[in-house]
């Protein structure tokens, strides 16, 4: 296996090797994390609404664990399908104002399993160049043609839709909010193109569910375009603070997926305690509007502080704030300097982002206060000057 050693060395030399670090929650302080001995302000979590330590969620999970056991014991088609699944799916369909819903083990499985259930050889998937890896893997798995369009470039998408006009089935798929850039997909234009070319439209609301829409339904609802989306996908691992994923759409779609989505058929059902936690989180996501409002205010403040300092933070308005530095090694040094100053914000490097766009990806939470964010911005500014990312 000498090839592996050689490849790893190349990776390390290019500042591209990754390794695992231990982060532990700090009881009672959801905005912080423990790394080694150090308590750090956690600006790298997707716990957008601060629900991961919510007592009501923990309570129902504990109860389900004691009454229903640790694991579900089988896939949903065998004996793993508890009544709590159906109740959750009814509540999800109601929340999304769709006919039906399906719960899957996680977002990765939802994207990879659903795309490969919808299209196959002879079909085509039009996918934004910056879509999440689980979407890309779903396309590869499906064996459909992969037509990648330049990020949010609707002219390019149209050119590709023309080119592949004669394919059997067409699917357009996009992140609603892009995970590494924090900007939004042009949903109105996507909906118009989908109608013009007779394609299906799938939206991944992993980073918009819980955040946009009157009841946290996501970006398509915020824009009033939910009926143009055929396949709504979202996760319970971010705003919901738990784990798992959903697909919402027509009754026919869900019936199809129950028969064709391999991660549903060939993998064990989520543990009942997780389903109980999601069900409680769904109530809180809809009812506790103050969390969304606080998150929006925090995002506005933090973005304006970094922008005023002169950083390149891209074009979004979401709680994902990329501070683009370009060079891989510089991104690592920036992240290490932040850690020394008490802030956890990880460096994101290729292949997660395109070459030459390494960055610090900040992600904010409703639990962060203005004071914490303002102090953090001062420290980020100073490090930016020290490392030459900013000019004084
Ligand atoms: N889609 C997007 C846009 C994501 O960012 C992620 C998680 N990083 C996923 C899907 C996968 O979700 P999960 O973590 O639930 O597997």
CSV table of C-alpha atoms and ligand atoms in Angstrom, one decimal:
chain,number,residue,atom,x,y,z
A,1,UNK,CA,0.0,0.0,0.0
A,2,UNK,CA,2.9,2.3,-0.7
A,3,UNK,CA,0.7,4.3,-3.1
A,4,UNK,CA,-1.4,5.4,-0.1
A,5,UNK,CA,1.7,6.7,1.8
A,6,UNK,CA,2.7,8.7,-1.3
A,7,UNK,CA,-0.7,10.1,-1.9
A,8,UNK,CA,-1.0,11.1,1.8
A,9,UNK,CA,2.3,12.9,1.6
A,10,UNK,CA,1.3,14.8,-1.5
A,11,UNK,CA,-1.9,15.8,0.4
A,12,UNK,CA,0.0,16.9,3.5
A,13,UNK,CA,2.5,18.9,1.4
A,14,UNK,CA,-0.3,20.8,-0.3
A,15,UNK,CA,-1.9,21.6,3.2
A,16,UNK,CA,-4.9,19.4,2.1
A,17,UNK,CA,-4.7,16.6,4.6
A,18,UNK,CA,-7.6,16.4,7.1
A,19,UNK,CA,-7.6,14.9,10.5
A,20,UNK,CA,-10.2,14.5,13.2
A,21,UNK,CA,-10.4,16.7,16.3
A,22,UNK,CA,-12.5,16.1,19.4
A,23,UNK,CA,-15.1,18.8,20.2
A,24,UNK,CA,-17.3,18.4,23.3
A,25,UNK,CA,-20.4,20.3,24.1
A,26,UNK,CA,-20.2,22.7,27.1
A,27,UNK,CA,-23.2,22.0,29.3
A,28,UNK,CA,-25.5,25.0,29.5
A,29,UNK,CA,-23.5,27.0,26.9
A,30,UNK,CA,-24.7,25.9,23.5
A,31,UNK,CA,-22.7,28.6,21.7
A,32,UNK,CA,-19.4,27.2,23.0
A,33,UNK,CA,-17.4,24.0,22.5
A,34,UNK,CA,-14.6,22.3,24.3
A,35,UNK,CA,-11.4,21.5,22.4
A,36,UNK,CA,-8.8,19.9,24.7
A,37,UNK,CA,-8.7,22.2,27.8
A,38,UNK,CA,-9.9,25.2,25.9
A,39,UNK,CA,-13.5,26.5,25.8
A,40,UNK,CA,-14.0,28.1,22.4
A,41,UNK,CA,-16.8,30.3,20.9
A,42,UNK,CA,-18.2,27.9,18.4
A,43,UNK,CA,-18.6,29.6,15.0
A,44,UNK,CA,-18.5,26.3,13.1
A,45,UNK,CA,-21.7,24.5,14.1
A,46,UNK,CA,-24.9,24.1,12.1
A,47,UNK,CA,-27.0,24.2,15.2
A,48,UNK,CA,-28.6,27.4,13.7
A,49,UNK,CA,-31.5,27.7,16.1
A,50,UNK,CA,-29.7,26.5,19.2
A,51,UNK,CA,-32.0,23.5,19.6
A,52,UNK,CA,-29.4,20.8,20.1
A,53,UNK,CA,-29.5,21.1,23.9
A,54,UNK,CA,-33.1,22.1,24.3
A,55,UNK,CA,-34.5,20.5,27.5
A,56,UNK,CA,-37.9,19.5,25.9
A,57,UNK,CA,-36.1,17.7,23.1
A,58,UNK,CA,-33.8,15.9,25.4
A,59,UNK,CA,-36.8,14.9,27.6
A,60,UNK,CA,-38.8,13.3,24.9
A,61,UNK,CA,-35.7,11.5,23.6
A,62,UNK,CA,-34.9,10.1,27.0
A,63,UNK,CA,-38.5,8.9,27.4
A,64,UNK,CA,-38.6,7.2,24.0
A,65,UNK,CA,-35.2,5.6,24.7
A,66,UNK,CA,-36.6,4.0,27.9
A,67,UNK,CA,-39.9,2.9,26.4
A,68,UNK,CA,-39.0,2.0,22.9
A,69,UNK,CA,-35.4,0.8,23.2
A,70,UNK,CA,-32.0,1.9,21.7
A,71,UNK,CA,-32.5,0.8,18.1
A,72,UNK,CA,-35.4,0.2,15.7
A,73,UNK,CA,-34.1,-3.4,15.0
A,74,UNK,CA,-34.8,-3.5,11.2
A,75,UNK,CA,-35.5,-1.5,8.1
A,76,UNK,CA,-38.9,0.2,7.8
A,77,UNK,CA,-40.1,-2.4,5.3
A,78,UNK,CA,-39.4,-5.2,7.8
A,79,UNK,CA,-40.3,-4.4,11.4
A,80,UNK,CA,-38.5,-1.0,12.1
A,81,UNK,CA,-41.5,1.2,11.2
A,82,UNK,CA,-43.0,2.5,14.5
A,83,UNK,CA,-46.2,4.5,14.7
A,84,UNK,CA,-44.1,7.5,15.6
A,85,UNK,CA,-42.6,7.6,12.1
A,86,UNK,CA,-46.1,7.9,10.5
A,87,UNK,CA,-47.1,10.6,13.0
A,88,UNK,CA,-43.9,12.6,12.2
A,89,UNK,CA,-44.4,12.2,8.4
A,90,UNK,CA,-48.0,13.5,8.7
A,91,UNK,CA,-46.7,16.5,10.7
A,92,UNK,CA,-44.0,17.1,8.1
A,93,UNK,CA,-46.4,17.1,5.2
A,94,UNK,CA,-48.6,19.5,7.1
A,95,UNK,CA,-45.7,21.8,7.8
A,96,UNK,CA,-44.5,21.8,4.2
A,97,UNK,CA,-48.1,22.0,2.9
A,98,UNK,CA,-47.4,18.9,0.7
A,99,UNK,CA,-49.5,15.8,0.3
A,100,UNK,CA,-46.9,13.4,1.8
A,101,UNK,CA,-43.5,13.1,3.5
A,102,UNK,CA,-40.8,10.5,4.0
A,103,UNK,CA,-38.2,10.4,6.8
A,104,UNK,CA,-34.7,9.1,5.9
A,105,UNK,CA,-31.7,8.4,8.0
A,106,UNK,CA,-29.7,11.6,7.1
A,107,UNK,CA,-29.3,14.2,4.4
A,108,UNK,CA,-26.5,12.3,2.6
A,109,UNK,CA,-28.7,9.3,2.2
A,110,UNK,CA,-31.7,11.4,1.2
A,111,UNK,CA,-29.9,13.1,-1.6
A,112,UNK,CA,-28.0,10.1,-2.9
A,113,UNK,CA,-30.9,7.7,-2.5
A,114,UNK,CA,-33.6,10.0,-3.9
A,115,UNK,CA,-31.7,11.2,-7.0
A,116,UNK,CA,-30.8,7.7,-7.9
A,117,UNK,CA,-34.4,6.6,-7.5
A,118,UNK,CA,-35.7,9.4,-9.8
A,119,UNK,CA,-33.3,9.1,-12.7
A,120,UNK,CA,-31.1,6.5,-14.4
A,121,UNK,CA,-29.4,5.7,-17.7
A,122,UNK,CA,-30.8,7.9,-20.6
A,123,UNK,CA,-31.8,10.7,-18.2
A,124,UNK,CA,-30.1,13.9,-17.2
A,125,UNK,CA,-29.5,15.9,-14.0
A,126,UNK,CA,-28.8,19.6,-14.2
A,127,UNK,CA,-26.9,20.4,-11.1
A,128,UNK,CA,-25.3,23.7,-9.8
A,129,UNK,CA,-21.5,23.4,-9.7
A,130,UNK,CA,-21.5,24.2,-6.0
A,131,UNK,CA,-24.2,21.7,-4.9
A,132,UNK,CA,-23.4,19.5,-1.9
A,133,UNK,CA,-21.3,16.4,-2.4
A,134,UNK,CA,-24.3,14.2,-1.5
A,135,UNK,CA,-26.1,15.5,-4.6
A,136,UNK,CA,-23.1,14.9,-6.7
A,137,UNK,CA,-22.8,11.3,-5.4
A,138,UNK,CA,-26.5,10.7,-6.0
A,139,UNK,CA,-26.0,11.7,-9.7
A,140,UNK,CA,-23.0,9.4,-10.0
A,141,UNK,CA,-24.9,6.6,-8.4
A,142,UNK,CA,-27.9,7.1,-10.7
A,143,UNK,CA,-25.8,6.7,-13.9
A,144,UNK,CA,-27.7,9.6,-15.5
A,145,UNK,CA,-25.9,12.3,-17.5
A,146,UNK,CA,-24.4,14.9,-15.1
A,147,UNK,CA,-24.9,18.4,-16.6
A,148,UNK,CA,-23.2,20.8,-14.2
A,149,UNK,CA,-24.0,24.4,-14.7
A,150,UNK,CA,-21.9,27.3,-13.5
A,151,UNK,CA,-22.9,28.5,-10.1
A,152,UNK,CA,-26.3,30.2,-10.2
A,153,UNK,CA,-25.8,30.9,-14.0
A,154,UNK,CA,-29.2,30.6,-15.5
A,155,UNK,CA,-28.0,31.3,-19.1
A,156,UNK,CA,-25.6,28.3,-18.8
A,157,UNK,CA,-28.4,26.2,-17.4
A,158,UNK,CA,-30.6,27.1,-20.4
A,159,UNK,CA,-27.8,26.2,-22.8
A,160,UNK,CA,-27.5,22.8,-21.1
A,161,UNK,CA,-31.3,22.3,-21.1
A,162,UNK,CA,-31.3,22.9,-24.8
A,163,UNK,CA,-28.4,20.6,-25.4
A,164,UNK,CA,-30.1,17.7,-23.5
A,165,UNK,CA,-33.7,18.5,-24.7
A,166,UNK,CA,-34.2,15.0,-26.0
A,167,UNK,CA,-33.3,13.1,-22.8
A,168,UNK,CA,-36.0,10.9,-21.2
A,169,UNK,CA,-36.3,12.4,-17.7
A,170,UNK,CA,-34.8,15.7,-16.7
A,171,UNK,CA,-34.1,16.8,-13.1
A,172,UNK,CA,-32.9,20.2,-12.0
A,173,UNK,CA,-31.4,20.1,-8.5
A,174,UNK,CA,-30.0,22.8,-6.3
A,175,UNK,CA,-29.0,23.7,-2.8
A,176,UNK,CA,-31.5,26.4,-1.6
A,177,UNK,CA,-28.7,28.1,0.4
A,178,UNK,CA,-25.2,27.0,-0.6
A,179,UNK,CA,-23.4,25.2,2.2
A,180,UNK,CA,-20.0,26.8,1.8
A,181,UNK,CA,-20.9,30.2,0.4
A,182,UNK,CA,-24.2,31.0,2.2
A,183,UNK,CA,-25.8,32.5,-1.0
A,184,UNK,CA,-29.2,31.6,-2.4
A,185,UNK,CA,-30.2,29.8,-5.5
A,186,UNK,CA,-32.3,31.9,-8.0
A,187,UNK,CA,-35.4,30.0,-7.4
A,188,UNK,CA,-37.8,32.1,-9.4
A,189,UNK,CA,-35.7,31.6,-12.6
A,190,UNK,CA,-35.2,27.9,-11.8
A,191,UNK,CA,-39.0,27.5,-11.5
A,192,UNK,CA,-39.5,29.2,-14.9
A,193,UNK,CA,-36.9,27.1,-16.6
A,194,UNK,CA,-38.3,23.9,-15.1
A,195,UNK,CA,-41.7,24.7,-16.5
A,196,UNK,CA,-40.4,25.7,-19.9
A,197,UNK,CA,-38.4,22.5,-20.4
A,198,UNK,CA,-40.7,20.1,-18.6
A,199,UNK,CA,-38.1,19.1,-15.9
A,200,UNK,CA,-38.5,18.1,-12.3
A,201,UNK,CA,-37.2,20.5,-9.7
A,202,UNK,CA,-35.5,19.3,-6.4
A,203,UNK,CA,-34.4,21.7,-3.7
A,204,UNK,CA,-32.1,20.9,-0.8
A,205,UNK,CA,-33.1,23.1,2.1
A,206,UNK,CA,-30.5,21.7,4.5
A,207,UNK,CA,-29.3,25.3,5.3
A,208,UNK,CA,-32.6,27.1,4.8
A,209,UNK,CA,-35.0,24.8,6.6
A,210,UNK,CA,-35.9,26.3,10.0
A,211,UNK,CA,-34.4,29.7,9.0
A,212,UNK,CA,-36.6,31.0,6.1
A,213,UNK,CA,-40.4,31.0,5.8
A,214,UNK,CA,-43.1,32.0,8.4
A,215,UNK,CA,-42.9,28.6,10.1
A,216,UNK,CA,-39.3,27.8,9.1
A,217,UNK,CA,-40.4,25.8,6.1
A,218,UNK,CA,-37.5,27.0,4.0
A,219,UNK,CA,-36.6,29.3,1.1
A,220,UNK,CA,-39.2,28.1,-1.4
A,221,UNK,CA,-42.0,28.9,1.0
A,222,UNK,CA,-40.4,32.3,1.9
A,223,UNK,CA,-40.5,33.2,-1.8
A,224,UNK,CA,-44.0,31.7,-2.3
A,225,UNK,CA,-42.7,29.2,-4.8
A,226,UNK,CA,-43.2,26.0,-2.9
A,227,UNK,CA,-45.6,24.6,-5.5
A,228,UNK,CA,-42.9,24.8,-8.2
A,229,UNK,CA,-40.7,22.5,-6.3
A,230,UNK,CA,-41.5,18.8,-6.9
A,231,UNK,CA,-39.1,17.4,-4.4
A,232,UNK,CA,-38.4,19.2,-1.1
A,233,UNK,CA,-35.5,17.8,0.8
A,234,UNK,CA,-34.2,19.0,4.2
A,235,UNK,CA,-32.2,17.7,7.2
A,236,UNK,CA,-32.9,17.5,10.9
A,237,UNK,CA,-29.2,17.7,11.7
A,238,UNK,CA,-28.9,21.5,11.4
A,239,UNK,CA,-31.7,23.9,12.5
A,240,UNK,CA,-33.5,21.0,14.1
A,241,UNK,CA,-30.5,20.2,16.3
A,242,UNK,CA,-31.1,16.4,16.0
A,243,UNK,CA,-30.4,14.0,13.1
A,244,UNK,CA,-32.2,12.6,10.0
A,245,UNK,CA,-33.7,14.0,6.9
A,246,UNK,CA,-37.0,14.4,5.0
A,247,UNK,CA,-38.4,14.4,1.5
A,248,UNK,CA,-41.8,16.1,1.0
A,249,UNK,CA,-43.9,16.2,-2.2
A,250,UNK,CA,-46.8,14.5,-3.8
A,251,UNK,CA,-48.3,11.2,-2.6
A,252,UNK,CA,-47.2,9.6,-5.8
A,253,UNK,CA,-43.6,10.7,-5.2
A,254,UNK,CA,-43.5,9.2,-1.7
A,255,UNK,CA,-45.1,6.0,-3.0
A,256,UNK,CA,-42.4,5.8,-5.6
A,257,UNK,CA,-39.6,6.4,-3.1
A,258,UNK,CA,-41.0,3.8,-0.7
A,259,UNK,CA,-40.5,1.3,-3.5
A,260,UNK,CA,-37.3,2.7,-5.1
A,261,UNK,CA,-35.1,4.6,-2.6
A,262,UNK,CA,-32.4,2.1,-1.7
A,263,UNK,CA,-31.3,3.8,1.6
A,264,UNK,CA,-34.9,3.4,2.9
A,265,UNK,CA,-35.2,-0.2,1.7
A,266,UNK,CA,-31.7,-1.5,2.6
A,267,UNK,CA,-30.9,0.4,5.8
A,268,UNK,CA,-32.2,0.1,9.4
A,269,UNK,CA,-34.8,2.7,10.4
A,270,UNK,CA,-33.7,5.6,12.6
A,271,UNK,CA,-33.9,4.8,16.4
A,272,UNK,CA,-37.2,5.8,17.9
A,273,UNK,CA,-35.6,8.3,20.3
A,274,UNK,CA,-34.3,10.2,17.3
A,275,UNK,CA,-37.7,10.3,15.7
A,276,UNK,CA,-39.2,11.5,19.0
A,277,UNK,CA,-36.5,14.3,19.2
A,278,UNK,CA,-37.2,15.4,15.6
A,279,UNK,CA,-41.0,15.5,16.3
A,280,UNK,CA,-40.5,17.8,19.2
A,281,UNK,CA,-38.0,19.9,17.3
A,282,UNK,CA,-40.5,20.3,14.5
A,283,UNK,CA,-43.0,21.9,17.0
A,284,UNK,CA,-40.3,24.3,18.3
A,285,UNK,CA,-39.0,25.2,14.9
A,286,UNK,CA,-42.6,26.3,13.9
A,287,UNK,CA,-43.5,28.0,17.2
A,288,UNK,CA,-40.3,29.7,18.5
A,289,UNK,CA,-40.1,32.5,16.0
A,290,UNK,CA,-37.7,34.5,18.2
A,291,UNK,CA,-35.0,32.0,17.3
A,292,UNK,CA,-35.3,32.8,13.6
A,293,UNK,CA,-35.4,36.5,14.3
A,294,UNK,CA,-32.4,36.4,16.6
A,295,UNK,CA,-30.4,34.4,14.0
A,296,UNK,CA,-31.2,36.9,11.2
A,297,UNK,CA,-30.2,39.8,13.4
A,298,UNK,CA,-26.9,38.0,14.4
A,299,UNK,CA,-26.2,37.2,10.7
A,300,UNK,CA,-26.8,40.9,9.7
A,301,UNK,CA,-24.5,42.2,12.4
A,302,UNK,CA,-21.7,39.7,11.9
A,303,UNK,CA,-21.8,40.2,8.1
A,304,UNK,CA,-21.7,44.0,8.4
A,305,UNK,CA,-18.8,43.8,10.9
A,306,UNK,CA,-16.7,41.6,8.6
A,307,UNK,CA,-17.6,43.6,5.5
A,308,UNK,CA,-16.7,46.9,7.1
A,309,UNK,CA,-13.4,45.4,8.1
A,310,UNK,CA,-12.7,44.9,4.4
A,311,UNK,CA,-13.0,41.1,4.2
A,312,UNK,CA,-14.3,39.3,1.1
A,313,UNK,CA,-17.4,37.4,2.5
A,314,UNK,CA,-19.2,36.7,-0.8
A,315,UNK,CA,-22.8,37.7,-1.6
A,316,UNK,CA,-25.1,35.9,0.8
A,317,UNK,CA,-27.3,37.1,3.6
A,318,UNK,CA,-27.6,33.8,5.5
A,319,UNK,CA,-25.9,32.6,8.8
A,320,UNK,CA,-23.2,31.0,6.7
A,321,UNK,CA,-20.5,33.6,6.3
A,322,UNK,CA,-17.4,32.6,4.2
A,323,UNK,CA,-14.3,34.6,4.7
A,324,UNK,CA,-12.4,33.8,1.6
A,325,UNK,CA,-8.6,33.9,1.8
A,326,UNK,CA,-7.7,31.8,-1.3
A,327,UNK,CA,-4.6,29.9,-0.2
A,328,UNK,CA,-4.9,26.6,1.7
A,329,UNK,CA,-2.1,27.1,4.1
A,330,UNK,CA,-3.2,30.7,4.9
A,331,UNK,CA,-6.7,29.4,5.7
A,332,UNK,CA,-5.2,26.8,8.1
A,333,UNK,CA,-3.1,29.5,9.8
A,334,UNK,CA,-6.1,31.8,10.1
A,335,UNK,CA,-8.1,29.1,11.7
A,336,UNK,CA,-5.3,28.2,14.1
A,337,UNK,CA,-4.9,31.9,15.1
A,338,UNK,CA,-8.6,32.1,15.7
A,339,UNK,CA,-8.4,29.1,18.0
A,340,UNK,CA,-5.6,30.8,20.0
A,341,UNK,CA,-8.0,33.7,20.4
A,342,UNK,CA,-10.8,31.5,21.7
A,343,UNK,CA,-12.8,31.1,18.5
A,344,UNK,CA,-13.5,27.9,16.7
A,345,UNK,CA,-14.0,28.5,13.0
A,346,UNK,CA,-12.7,25.8,10.6
A,347,UNK,CA,-10.7,26.2,7.4
A,348,UNK,CA,-12.5,24.8,4.4
A,349,UNK,CA,-10.2,23.7,1.6
A,350,UNK,CA,-10.5,21.9,-1.8
A,351,UNK,CA,-12.1,19.6,-2.8
A,352,UNK,CA,-15.0,20.9,-0.6
A,353,UNK,CA,-14.5,24.3,-2.3
A,354,UNK,CA,-13.0,25.1,-5.7
A,355,UNK,CA,-9.2,25.4,-5.9
A,356,UNK,CA,-7.9,28.8,-4.9
A,357,UNK,CA,-11.0,29.7,-2.7
A,358,UNK,CA,-9.9,28.2,0.6
A,359,UNK,CA,-11.8,30.0,3.4
A,360,UNK,CA,-12.9,30.2,7.0
A,361,UNK,CA,-16.5,29.2,7.1
A,362,UNK,CA,-18.3,30.9,9.9
A,363,UNK,CA,-21.8,29.6,10.8
A,364,UNK,CA,-23.9,31.5,13.3
A,365,UNK,CA,-26.5,30.4,15.8
A,366,UNK,CA,-29.4,32.1,17.5
A,367,UNK,CA,-27.6,31.5,20.8
A,368,UNK,CA,-24.8,33.9,19.9
A,369,UNK,CA,-25.1,37.4,21.5
A,370,UNK,CA,-24.3,40.7,19.8
A,371,UNK,CA,-21.5,41.1,22.4
A,372,UNK,CA,-19.9,37.8,21.5
A,373,UNK,CA,-20.1,38.4,17.8
A,374,UNK,CA,-18.7,42.0,18.1
A,375,UNK,CA,-15.8,40.8,20.2
A,376,UNK,CA,-15.1,37.9,17.8
A,377,UNK,CA,-15.1,40.4,14.8
A,378,UNK,CA,-12.5,42.5,16.5
A,379,UNK,CA,-10.2,39.5,16.9
A,380,UNK,CA,-10.9,38.3,13.4
A,381,UNK,CA,-10.0,41.8,12.1
A,382,UNK,CA,-6.7,41.8,14.0
A,383,UNK,CA,-5.8,38.3,12.7
A,384,UNK,CA,-6.7,39.4,9.2
A,385,UNK,CA,-4.2,42.3,9.5
A,386,UNK,CA,-1.5,40.2,11.1
A,387,UNK,CA,-1.7,37.5,8.4
A,388,UNK,CA,-1.9,40.0,5.6
A,389,UNK,CA,-5.4,39.0,4.5
A,390,UNK,CA,-6.3,42.6,5.1
A,391,UNK,CA,-4.1,45.6,4.3
A,392,UNK,CA,-3.8,48.2,7.1
B,1,LIG,N1,-27.1,18.8,1.9
B,1,LIG,C1,-26.4,19.9,2.3
B,1,LIG,C2,-26.5,21.1,1.5
B,1,LIG,C3,-25.5,19.8,3.4
B,1,LIG,O1,-24.8,20.8,3.7
B,1,LIG,C4,-25.5,18.6,4.1
B,1,LIG,C5,-24.6,18.4,5.3
B,1,LIG,N2,-23.4,19.1,5.3
B,1,LIG,C6,-26.2,17.5,3.6
B,1,LIG,C7,-27.0,17.7,2.5
B,1,LIG,C8,-26.1,16.2,4.3
B,1,LIG,O2,-26.9,16.2,5.5
B,1,LIG,P1,-26.6,15.2,6.7
B,1,LIG,O3,-25.6,15.9,7.5
B,1,LIG,O4,-28.0,15.1,7.4
B,1,LIG,O5,-26.2,13.9,6.2
